[in-house]
XYZ file of C-alpha atoms in Angstrom:
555
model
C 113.772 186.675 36.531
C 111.633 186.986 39.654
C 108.759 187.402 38.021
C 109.155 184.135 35.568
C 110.077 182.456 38.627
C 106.363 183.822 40.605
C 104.394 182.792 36.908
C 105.717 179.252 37.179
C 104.623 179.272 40.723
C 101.264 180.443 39.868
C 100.519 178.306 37.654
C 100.594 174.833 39.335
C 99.050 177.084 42.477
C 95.824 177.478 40.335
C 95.590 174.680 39.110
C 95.342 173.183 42.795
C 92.920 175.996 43.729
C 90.734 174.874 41.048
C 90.269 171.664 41.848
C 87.639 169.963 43.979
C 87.768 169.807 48.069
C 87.531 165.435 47.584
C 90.538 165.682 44.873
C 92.945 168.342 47.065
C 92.393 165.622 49.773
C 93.293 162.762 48.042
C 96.498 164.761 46.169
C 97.882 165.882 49.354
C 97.068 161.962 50.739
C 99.477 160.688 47.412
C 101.842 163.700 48.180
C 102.540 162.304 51.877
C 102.947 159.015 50.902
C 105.173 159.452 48.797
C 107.070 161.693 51.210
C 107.355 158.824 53.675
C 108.107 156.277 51.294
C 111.083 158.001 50.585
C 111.814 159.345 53.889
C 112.044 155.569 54.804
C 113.958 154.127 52.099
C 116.600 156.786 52.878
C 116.256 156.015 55.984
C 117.024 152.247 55.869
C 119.526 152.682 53.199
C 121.845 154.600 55.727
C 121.065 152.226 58.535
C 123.444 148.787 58.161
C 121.318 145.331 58.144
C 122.149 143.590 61.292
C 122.348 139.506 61.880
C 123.108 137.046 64.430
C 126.568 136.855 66.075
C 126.060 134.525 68.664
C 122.690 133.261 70.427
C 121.537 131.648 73.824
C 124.542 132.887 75.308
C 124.379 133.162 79.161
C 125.470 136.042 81.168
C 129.031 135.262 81.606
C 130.126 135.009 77.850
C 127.274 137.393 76.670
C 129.423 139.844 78.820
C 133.093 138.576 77.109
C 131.893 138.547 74.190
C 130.003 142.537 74.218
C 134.099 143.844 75.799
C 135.540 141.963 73.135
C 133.597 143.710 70.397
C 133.770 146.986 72.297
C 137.851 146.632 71.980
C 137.561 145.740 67.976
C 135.271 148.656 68.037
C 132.597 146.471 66.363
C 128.556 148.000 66.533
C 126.535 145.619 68.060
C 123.138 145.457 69.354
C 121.034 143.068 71.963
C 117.927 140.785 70.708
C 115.877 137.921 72.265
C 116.122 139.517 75.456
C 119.843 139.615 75.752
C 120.478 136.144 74.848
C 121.336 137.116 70.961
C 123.963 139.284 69.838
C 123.594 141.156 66.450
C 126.305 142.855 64.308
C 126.697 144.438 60.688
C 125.676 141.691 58.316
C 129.185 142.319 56.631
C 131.216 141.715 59.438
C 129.525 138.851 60.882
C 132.378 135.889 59.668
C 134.617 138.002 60.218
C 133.472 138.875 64.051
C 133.241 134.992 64.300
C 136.668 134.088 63.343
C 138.267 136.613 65.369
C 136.212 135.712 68.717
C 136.738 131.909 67.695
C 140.981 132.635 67.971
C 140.119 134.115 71.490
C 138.150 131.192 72.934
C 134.942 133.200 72.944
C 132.182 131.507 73.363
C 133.480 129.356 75.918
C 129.934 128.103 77.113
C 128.188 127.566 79.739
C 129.676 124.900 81.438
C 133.272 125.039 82.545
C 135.871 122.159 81.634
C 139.341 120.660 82.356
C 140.489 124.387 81.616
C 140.085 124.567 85.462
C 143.345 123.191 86.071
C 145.345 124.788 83.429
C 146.156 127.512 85.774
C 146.676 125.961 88.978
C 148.760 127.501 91.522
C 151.579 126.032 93.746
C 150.011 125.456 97.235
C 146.841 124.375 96.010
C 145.343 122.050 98.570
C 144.679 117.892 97.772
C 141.067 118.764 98.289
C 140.889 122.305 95.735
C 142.533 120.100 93.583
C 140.015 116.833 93.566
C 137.134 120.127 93.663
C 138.545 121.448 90.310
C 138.625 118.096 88.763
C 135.282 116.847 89.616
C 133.880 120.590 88.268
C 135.852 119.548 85.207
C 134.931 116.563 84.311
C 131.244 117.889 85.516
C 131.693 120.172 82.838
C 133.306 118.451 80.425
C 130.378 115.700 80.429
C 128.063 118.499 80.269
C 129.305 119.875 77.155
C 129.466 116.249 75.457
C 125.317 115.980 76.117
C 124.941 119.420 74.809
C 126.038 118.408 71.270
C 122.807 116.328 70.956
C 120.192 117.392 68.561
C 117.445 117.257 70.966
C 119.218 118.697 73.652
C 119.527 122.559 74.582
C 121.507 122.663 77.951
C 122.829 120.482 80.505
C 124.115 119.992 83.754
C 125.824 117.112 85.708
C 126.368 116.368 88.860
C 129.085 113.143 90.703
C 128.741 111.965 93.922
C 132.111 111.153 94.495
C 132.936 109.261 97.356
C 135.821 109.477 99.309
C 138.119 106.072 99.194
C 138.591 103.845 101.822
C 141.270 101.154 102.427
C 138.500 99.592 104.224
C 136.118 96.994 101.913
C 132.904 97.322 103.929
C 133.412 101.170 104.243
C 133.705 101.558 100.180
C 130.893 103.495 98.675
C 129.641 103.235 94.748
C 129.510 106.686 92.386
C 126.691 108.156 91.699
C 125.843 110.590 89.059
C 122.644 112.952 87.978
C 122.254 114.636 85.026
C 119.305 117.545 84.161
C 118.307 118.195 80.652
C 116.917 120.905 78.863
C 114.981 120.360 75.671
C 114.238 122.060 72.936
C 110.483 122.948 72.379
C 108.967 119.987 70.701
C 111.918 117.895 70.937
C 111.849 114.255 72.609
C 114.524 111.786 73.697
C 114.647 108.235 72.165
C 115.305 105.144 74.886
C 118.609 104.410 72.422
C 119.606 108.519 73.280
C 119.005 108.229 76.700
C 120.862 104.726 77.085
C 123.777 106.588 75.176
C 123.743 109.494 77.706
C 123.755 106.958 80.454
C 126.491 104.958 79.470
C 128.352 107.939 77.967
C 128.369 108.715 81.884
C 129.265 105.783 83.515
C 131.972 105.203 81.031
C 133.743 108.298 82.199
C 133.753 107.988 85.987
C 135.721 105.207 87.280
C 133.516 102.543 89.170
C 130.436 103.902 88.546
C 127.414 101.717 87.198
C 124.954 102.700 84.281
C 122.150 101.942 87.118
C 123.261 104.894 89.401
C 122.773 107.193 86.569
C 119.411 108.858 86.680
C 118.532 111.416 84.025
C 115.700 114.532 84.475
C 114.400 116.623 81.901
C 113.129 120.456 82.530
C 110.055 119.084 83.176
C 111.000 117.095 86.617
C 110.486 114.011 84.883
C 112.253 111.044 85.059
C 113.535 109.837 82.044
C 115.834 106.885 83.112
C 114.135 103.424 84.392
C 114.582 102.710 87.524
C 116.741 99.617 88.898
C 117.625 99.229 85.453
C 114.431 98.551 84.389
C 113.017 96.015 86.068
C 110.064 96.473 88.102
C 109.637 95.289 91.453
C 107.490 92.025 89.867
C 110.746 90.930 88.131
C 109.396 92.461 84.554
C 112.022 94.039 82.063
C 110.685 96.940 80.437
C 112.733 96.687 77.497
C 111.481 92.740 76.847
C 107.438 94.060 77.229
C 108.597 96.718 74.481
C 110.212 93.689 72.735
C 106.823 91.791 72.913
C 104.881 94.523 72.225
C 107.046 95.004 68.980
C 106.780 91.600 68.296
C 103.009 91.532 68.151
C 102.832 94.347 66.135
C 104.982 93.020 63.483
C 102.953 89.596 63.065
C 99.552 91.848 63.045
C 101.058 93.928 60.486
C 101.789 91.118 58.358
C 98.177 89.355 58.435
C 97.058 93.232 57.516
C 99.183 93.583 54.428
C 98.636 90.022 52.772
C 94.622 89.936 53.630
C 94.643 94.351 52.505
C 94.606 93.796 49.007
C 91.706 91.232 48.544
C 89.129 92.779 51.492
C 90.443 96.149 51.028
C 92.158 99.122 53.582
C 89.708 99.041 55.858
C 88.852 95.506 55.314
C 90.617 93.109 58.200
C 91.437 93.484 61.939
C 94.236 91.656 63.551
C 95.959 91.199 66.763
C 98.401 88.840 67.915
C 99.442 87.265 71.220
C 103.039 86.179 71.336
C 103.989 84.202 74.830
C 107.977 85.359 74.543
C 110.676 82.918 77.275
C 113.184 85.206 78.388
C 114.487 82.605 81.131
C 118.506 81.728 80.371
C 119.199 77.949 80.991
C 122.151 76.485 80.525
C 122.210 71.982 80.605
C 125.011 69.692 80.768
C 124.074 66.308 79.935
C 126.192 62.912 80.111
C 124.758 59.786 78.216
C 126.039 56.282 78.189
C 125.154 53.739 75.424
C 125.886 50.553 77.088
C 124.987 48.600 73.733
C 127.880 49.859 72.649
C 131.609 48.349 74.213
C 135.127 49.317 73.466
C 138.172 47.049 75.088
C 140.444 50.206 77.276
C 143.038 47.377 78.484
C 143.766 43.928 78.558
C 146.257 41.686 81.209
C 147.410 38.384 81.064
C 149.582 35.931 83.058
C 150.367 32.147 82.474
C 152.526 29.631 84.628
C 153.509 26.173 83.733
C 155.625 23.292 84.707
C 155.977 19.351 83.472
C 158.157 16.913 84.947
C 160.969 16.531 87.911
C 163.605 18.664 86.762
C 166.042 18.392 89.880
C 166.329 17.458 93.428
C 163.170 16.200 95.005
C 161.986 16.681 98.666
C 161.343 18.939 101.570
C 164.567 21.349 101.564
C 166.567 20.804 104.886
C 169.375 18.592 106.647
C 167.763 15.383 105.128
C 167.528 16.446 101.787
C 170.994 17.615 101.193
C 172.529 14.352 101.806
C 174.830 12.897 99.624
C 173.564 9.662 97.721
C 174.147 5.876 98.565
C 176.506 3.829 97.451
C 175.095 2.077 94.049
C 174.356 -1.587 94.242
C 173.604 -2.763 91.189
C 170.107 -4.513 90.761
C 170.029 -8.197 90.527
C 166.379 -7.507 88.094
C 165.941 -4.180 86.010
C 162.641 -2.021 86.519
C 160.219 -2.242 84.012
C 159.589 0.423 81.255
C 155.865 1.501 83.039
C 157.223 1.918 86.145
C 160.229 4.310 84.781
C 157.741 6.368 83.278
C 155.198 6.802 85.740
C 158.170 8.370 87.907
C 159.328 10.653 85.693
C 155.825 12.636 84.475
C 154.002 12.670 88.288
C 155.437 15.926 89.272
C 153.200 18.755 86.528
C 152.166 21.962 87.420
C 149.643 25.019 85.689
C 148.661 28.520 85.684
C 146.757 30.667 83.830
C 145.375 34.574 84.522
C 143.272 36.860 82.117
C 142.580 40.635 83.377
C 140.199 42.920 80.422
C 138.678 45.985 80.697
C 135.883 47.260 78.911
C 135.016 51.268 78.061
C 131.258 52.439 78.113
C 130.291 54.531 74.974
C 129.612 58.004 77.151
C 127.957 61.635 75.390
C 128.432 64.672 77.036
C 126.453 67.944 76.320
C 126.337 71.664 77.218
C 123.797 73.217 75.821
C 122.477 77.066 76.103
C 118.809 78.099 75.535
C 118.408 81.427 73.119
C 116.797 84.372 75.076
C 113.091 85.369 73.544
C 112.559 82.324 71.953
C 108.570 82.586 71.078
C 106.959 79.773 73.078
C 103.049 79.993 71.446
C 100.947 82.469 69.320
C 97.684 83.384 69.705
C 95.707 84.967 66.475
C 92.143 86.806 66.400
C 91.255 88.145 63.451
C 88.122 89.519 61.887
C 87.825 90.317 58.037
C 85.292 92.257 56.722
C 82.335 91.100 53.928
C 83.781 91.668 50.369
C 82.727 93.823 48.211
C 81.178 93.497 45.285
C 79.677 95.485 42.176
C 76.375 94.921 41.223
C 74.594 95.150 38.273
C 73.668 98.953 38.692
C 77.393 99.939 39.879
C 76.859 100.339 43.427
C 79.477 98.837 45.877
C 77.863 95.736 47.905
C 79.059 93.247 50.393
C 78.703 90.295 50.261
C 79.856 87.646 53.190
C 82.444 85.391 52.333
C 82.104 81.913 50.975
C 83.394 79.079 53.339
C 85.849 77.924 50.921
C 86.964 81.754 50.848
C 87.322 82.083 54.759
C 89.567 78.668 54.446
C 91.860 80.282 52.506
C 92.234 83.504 54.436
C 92.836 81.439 57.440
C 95.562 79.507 55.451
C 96.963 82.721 54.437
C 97.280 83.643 58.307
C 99.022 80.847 59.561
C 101.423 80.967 56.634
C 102.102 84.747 57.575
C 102.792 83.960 61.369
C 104.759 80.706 60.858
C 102.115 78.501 62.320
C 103.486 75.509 64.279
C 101.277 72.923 65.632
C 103.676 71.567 67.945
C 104.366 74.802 69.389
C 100.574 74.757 70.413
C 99.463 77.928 68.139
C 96.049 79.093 67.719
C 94.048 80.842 64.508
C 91.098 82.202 64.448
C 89.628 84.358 61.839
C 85.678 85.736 61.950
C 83.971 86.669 59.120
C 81.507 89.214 60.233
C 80.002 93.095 58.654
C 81.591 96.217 60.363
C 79.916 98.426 62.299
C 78.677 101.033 60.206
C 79.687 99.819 56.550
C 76.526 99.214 54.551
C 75.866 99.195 50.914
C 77.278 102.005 49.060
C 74.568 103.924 47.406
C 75.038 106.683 45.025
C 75.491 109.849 46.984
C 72.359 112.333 47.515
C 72.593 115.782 45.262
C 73.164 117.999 47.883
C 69.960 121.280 47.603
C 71.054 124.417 45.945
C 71.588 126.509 49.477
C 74.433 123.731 50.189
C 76.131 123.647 47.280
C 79.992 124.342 47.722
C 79.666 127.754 44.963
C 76.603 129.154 46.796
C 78.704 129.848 49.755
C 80.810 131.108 48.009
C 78.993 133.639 46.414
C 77.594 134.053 49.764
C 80.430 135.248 50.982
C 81.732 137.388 47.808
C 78.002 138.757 48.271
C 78.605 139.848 52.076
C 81.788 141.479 50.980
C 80.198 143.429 48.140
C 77.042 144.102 50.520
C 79.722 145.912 52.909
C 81.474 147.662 50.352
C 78.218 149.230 49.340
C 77.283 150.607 52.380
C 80.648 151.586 53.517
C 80.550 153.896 50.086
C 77.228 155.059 50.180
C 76.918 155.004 53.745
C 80.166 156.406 54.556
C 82.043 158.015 51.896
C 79.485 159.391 49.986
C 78.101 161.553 52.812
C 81.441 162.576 53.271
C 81.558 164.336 49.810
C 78.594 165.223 50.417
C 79.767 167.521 53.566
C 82.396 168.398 51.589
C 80.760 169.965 48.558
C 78.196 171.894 51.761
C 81.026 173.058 53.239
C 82.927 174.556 49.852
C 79.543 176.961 49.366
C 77.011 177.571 47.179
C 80.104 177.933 44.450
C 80.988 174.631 43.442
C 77.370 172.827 43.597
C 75.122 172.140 40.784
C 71.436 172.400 39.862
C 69.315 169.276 40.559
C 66.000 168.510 40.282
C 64.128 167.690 43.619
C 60.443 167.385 44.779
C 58.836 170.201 46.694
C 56.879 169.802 49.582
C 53.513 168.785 47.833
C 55.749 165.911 45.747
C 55.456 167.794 42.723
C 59.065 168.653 40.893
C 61.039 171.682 41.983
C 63.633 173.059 40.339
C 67.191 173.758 42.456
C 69.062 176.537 41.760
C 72.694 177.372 42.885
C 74.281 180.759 43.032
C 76.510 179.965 40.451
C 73.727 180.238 37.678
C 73.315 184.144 37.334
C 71.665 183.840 33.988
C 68.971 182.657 36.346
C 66.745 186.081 35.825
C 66.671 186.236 32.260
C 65.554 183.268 31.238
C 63.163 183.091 33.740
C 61.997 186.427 32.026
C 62.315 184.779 28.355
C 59.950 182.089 29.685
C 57.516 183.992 30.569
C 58.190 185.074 34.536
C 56.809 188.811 33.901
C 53.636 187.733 34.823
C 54.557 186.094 38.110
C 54.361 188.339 41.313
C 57.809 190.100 42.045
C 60.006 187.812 44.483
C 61.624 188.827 47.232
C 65.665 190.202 46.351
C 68.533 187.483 46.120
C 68.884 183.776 45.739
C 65.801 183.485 47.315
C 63.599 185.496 45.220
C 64.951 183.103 42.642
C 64.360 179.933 44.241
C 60.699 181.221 44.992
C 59.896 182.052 41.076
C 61.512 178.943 39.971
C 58.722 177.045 42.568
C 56.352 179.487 41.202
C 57.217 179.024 37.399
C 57.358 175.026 37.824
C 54.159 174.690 39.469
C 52.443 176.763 36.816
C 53.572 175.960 33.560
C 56.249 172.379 33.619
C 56.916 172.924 30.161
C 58.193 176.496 30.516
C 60.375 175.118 33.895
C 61.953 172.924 31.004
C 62.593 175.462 28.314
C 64.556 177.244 31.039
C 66.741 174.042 32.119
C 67.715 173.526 28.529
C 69.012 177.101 28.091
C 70.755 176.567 31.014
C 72.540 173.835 29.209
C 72.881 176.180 26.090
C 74.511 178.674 28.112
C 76.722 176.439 30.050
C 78.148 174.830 26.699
């Protein structure tokens, strides 16, 4: 049994013997790589895969968060520094869930928590302390769920109240951002952040909010905006805008007939921003409407009763009656009765005036003039032999561009608007002329042959140069055993024959060729190397007769 066991041994032991120094090499090279191939899949097999818990936790819940997986006796290990946490891919939802019903992470920043546990005793000023921190906090958290935004922290000026008017002081607030790399605010975020914080403290103003990034720079306006000339920065971006939009316009009608690169446009808007309010009263006195009319009328005809001055006299009883010897005439009876008529007449009318009154507000930004430049290029055209000219435009052409820019802008001539479009040649277009042939050493395949060429070049000497001497120092150092005959020039230049130990037929066909007759050599392989020298220089022929029984022999 031992000895079947030694013969199966042997034999894959000989077979290695046998081989060549260069192949032993390169089988133990496969043999160890295989080795740690499997070493390391075995190795990683009994190793977990690990993935993110939690990351950019600070210190304080990085540390609640390791004792709380320490106490569910969950591995864990640190990345990024200590600011990730990893654990066994197949426990990582789980891990979560079970943190989450703990309040772990709490983050960073520190909330209205504060004053869940407050204690009886607790001073008025802990207590005001605790809530500003909250809300601080609280604030702080609210920024963080921004896109853009990494970390933040708040800070109120609260001021003390006063029952005193001129001693009351205004809120202020400042809030520090962190960024993500790459990552850039809007004005509409930052306006949201601002008014996000004025909102939540009582009496405080969206101007006394000022807003730094990690940088040190400030992202807020100052006073609102408004520089110290009286200029809004949000109406110059609203002019700005403006400007852009008409030029963009006069690009995109007058692109498709001069062509991409064709037309140049810019626009000068002259915005009012000034708020007026008028209140106008008009009368119309052509116009007339009666509001009231009053009149009085007195009349009397005839003596209708007792006659005379009123007093003592008057109220005297009449005379006895006597009758008249002659009767009155009919004239004079009725000339007394009518002399005592009276008249009076009064007419009071008022007249209303037709009267227009007006309040009237002026929109903000209303556009009071335009001012165009514009500059179109020469057309092209195709010639005869298919290369791209241009040509200037016609005048009848350049009319209707400039039509086609005032309709774009909404030319108004009472407004006071202004066109102006140049027909000139761009700097640097020309005639298109059929591309040069570029030579043969510039061609886009030459270089890269060139540099398949370089790599081949290098491959070549790094075999020749370097692995092939190698082998060669191998096959030296293995002995005069495993080399082979070769045919080499002697030190006249005339061909020598080689001859390694491993030929010991080497003396008798030396003697079949005819070596008897050369002078006896010196004992060992170099007796034989000196006949061989000897036998080629004499006779080639017979050198050759003794090569090809060499070749017999070793078939």
């Amino acid at each position: 049994m031992a000895a079947s066991a030694r013969d199966l041994l042997a034999g894959p032991s000989q077979r290695f013997s046998s081989l060549s120094p260069t192949r032993k090499v390169g089988l133990l090279a496969v043999l160890a790589a295989v080795l740690i191939a499997v070493a390391g899949s075995l190795f990683w097999s009994g190793n977990p895969e690990y993935k993110v818990l939690f990351s950019n936790l600070g210190d304080r819940d990085g540390g609640l968060v390791i004792d709380a997986l320490q106490k569910m006796n969950v591995p864990y290990r640190m990345a990024d520094g200590g600011g990730a946490i990893l654990v066994p891919a197949d426990r990582v939802y789980e891990t979560r869930l079970k943190l989450g019903a703990e309040g772990l992470p709490k983050g960073s920043g520190v909330g209205f928590e504060l004053l869940d546990n407050e204690k009886l005793g607790t001073s008025q000023f802990v207590e005001q302390v605790n809530y500003q921190r909250g809300l601080e906090g609280e604030l702080a958290q609210s920024i963080k769920s921004l896109a853009a935004v990494s970390d933040a922290r708040v800070h109120l000026a609260l001021p003390r109240q006063s029952v005193f008017v001129r001693d009351q002081e205004q809120p202020t607030a400042s809030v520090v951002l962190t960024l993500y790399s790459g990552r850039q605010l809007e004005e509409s975020q930052i306006a949201g952040i601002v008014h996000l914080v004025s909102s939540s403290v009582p009496k405080l103003s969206p101007e006394r909010v000022n807003i730094v990034d990690q940088s040190g720079r400030l992202l807020t306006r100052p006073n609102g905006g408004v520089s110290a000339s009286g200029l809004n920065a949000s109406q110059l971006d609203y002019v700005h805008q403006m400007e852009r939009q008409y030029a963009k316009r006069i690009e995109d009608i007058l692109t498709p007939i001069l062509g991409p690169s064709g037309v140049r446009a810019e626009v000068s808007a002259d915005v009012d921003f000034s708020q007026t309010e008028q209140t106008s009263e008009t009368y119309n006195p052509n116009t007339t409407l009666v509001r009231s009319e009053q009149r009085s009328t007195d009349s009397s005809v005839g003596a209708g009763g007792t006659m005379g001055v009123p007093g003592a006299l008057s109220n005297q009883p009449p005379g006895a009656a006597n009758a008249p010897f002659t009767a009155p005439t009919a004239s004079a009876a009725a000339s007394v009765a009518t002399a005592p008529t009276s008249s009076h007449a009064e007419s009071v009318i008022n007249y209303e005036l037709d009267k227009t009154i007006s309040h009237t507000k002026q929109q903000v930004g209303v556009v009071k003039r335009l001012s165009v430049a514009a500059v179109v290029n020469n057309r092209p055209v195709v010639n005869s032999k298919g290369q791209v000219e241009y040509k200037p435009l016609t005048p009848a052409e350049l009319t209707q561009v400039t039509n086609l820019v005032r309709d774009a802008i909404g030319f108004n001539t009472a407004r006071g608007d202004s066109v102006n479009v140049v027909n000139m040649a761009f700097n640097g277009v020309q005639a298109q002329a059929p591309e040069p042939e570029l030579p043969l050493w510039e061609q886009p395949w030459i270089l890269d042959l060139a540099k398949y060429g370089v790599w081949l070049i290098l491959g070549i000497l790094l075999i020749f140069g370097v692995l092939r001497p190698l082998m060669k120092g191998q096959k030296k150092a293995a002995g005069p055993e495993g080399e082979d005959a070769v045919l080499a020039l002697d030190a006249t230049g005339k061909p020598a024959l080689a001859v390694e130990d491993s030929m010991p037929e080497l003396t008798p066909a030396l003697a079949h060729a005819g070596a008897s007759q050369l002078p006896p050599p010196v004992v060992g392989y170099d007796a034989d190397k000196q006949v061989v020298r000897e036998l080629v220089n004499q006779d080639p022929r017979k050198a050759a007769q003794v090569i090809k029984e060499w070749l017999n022999d070793g078939g």
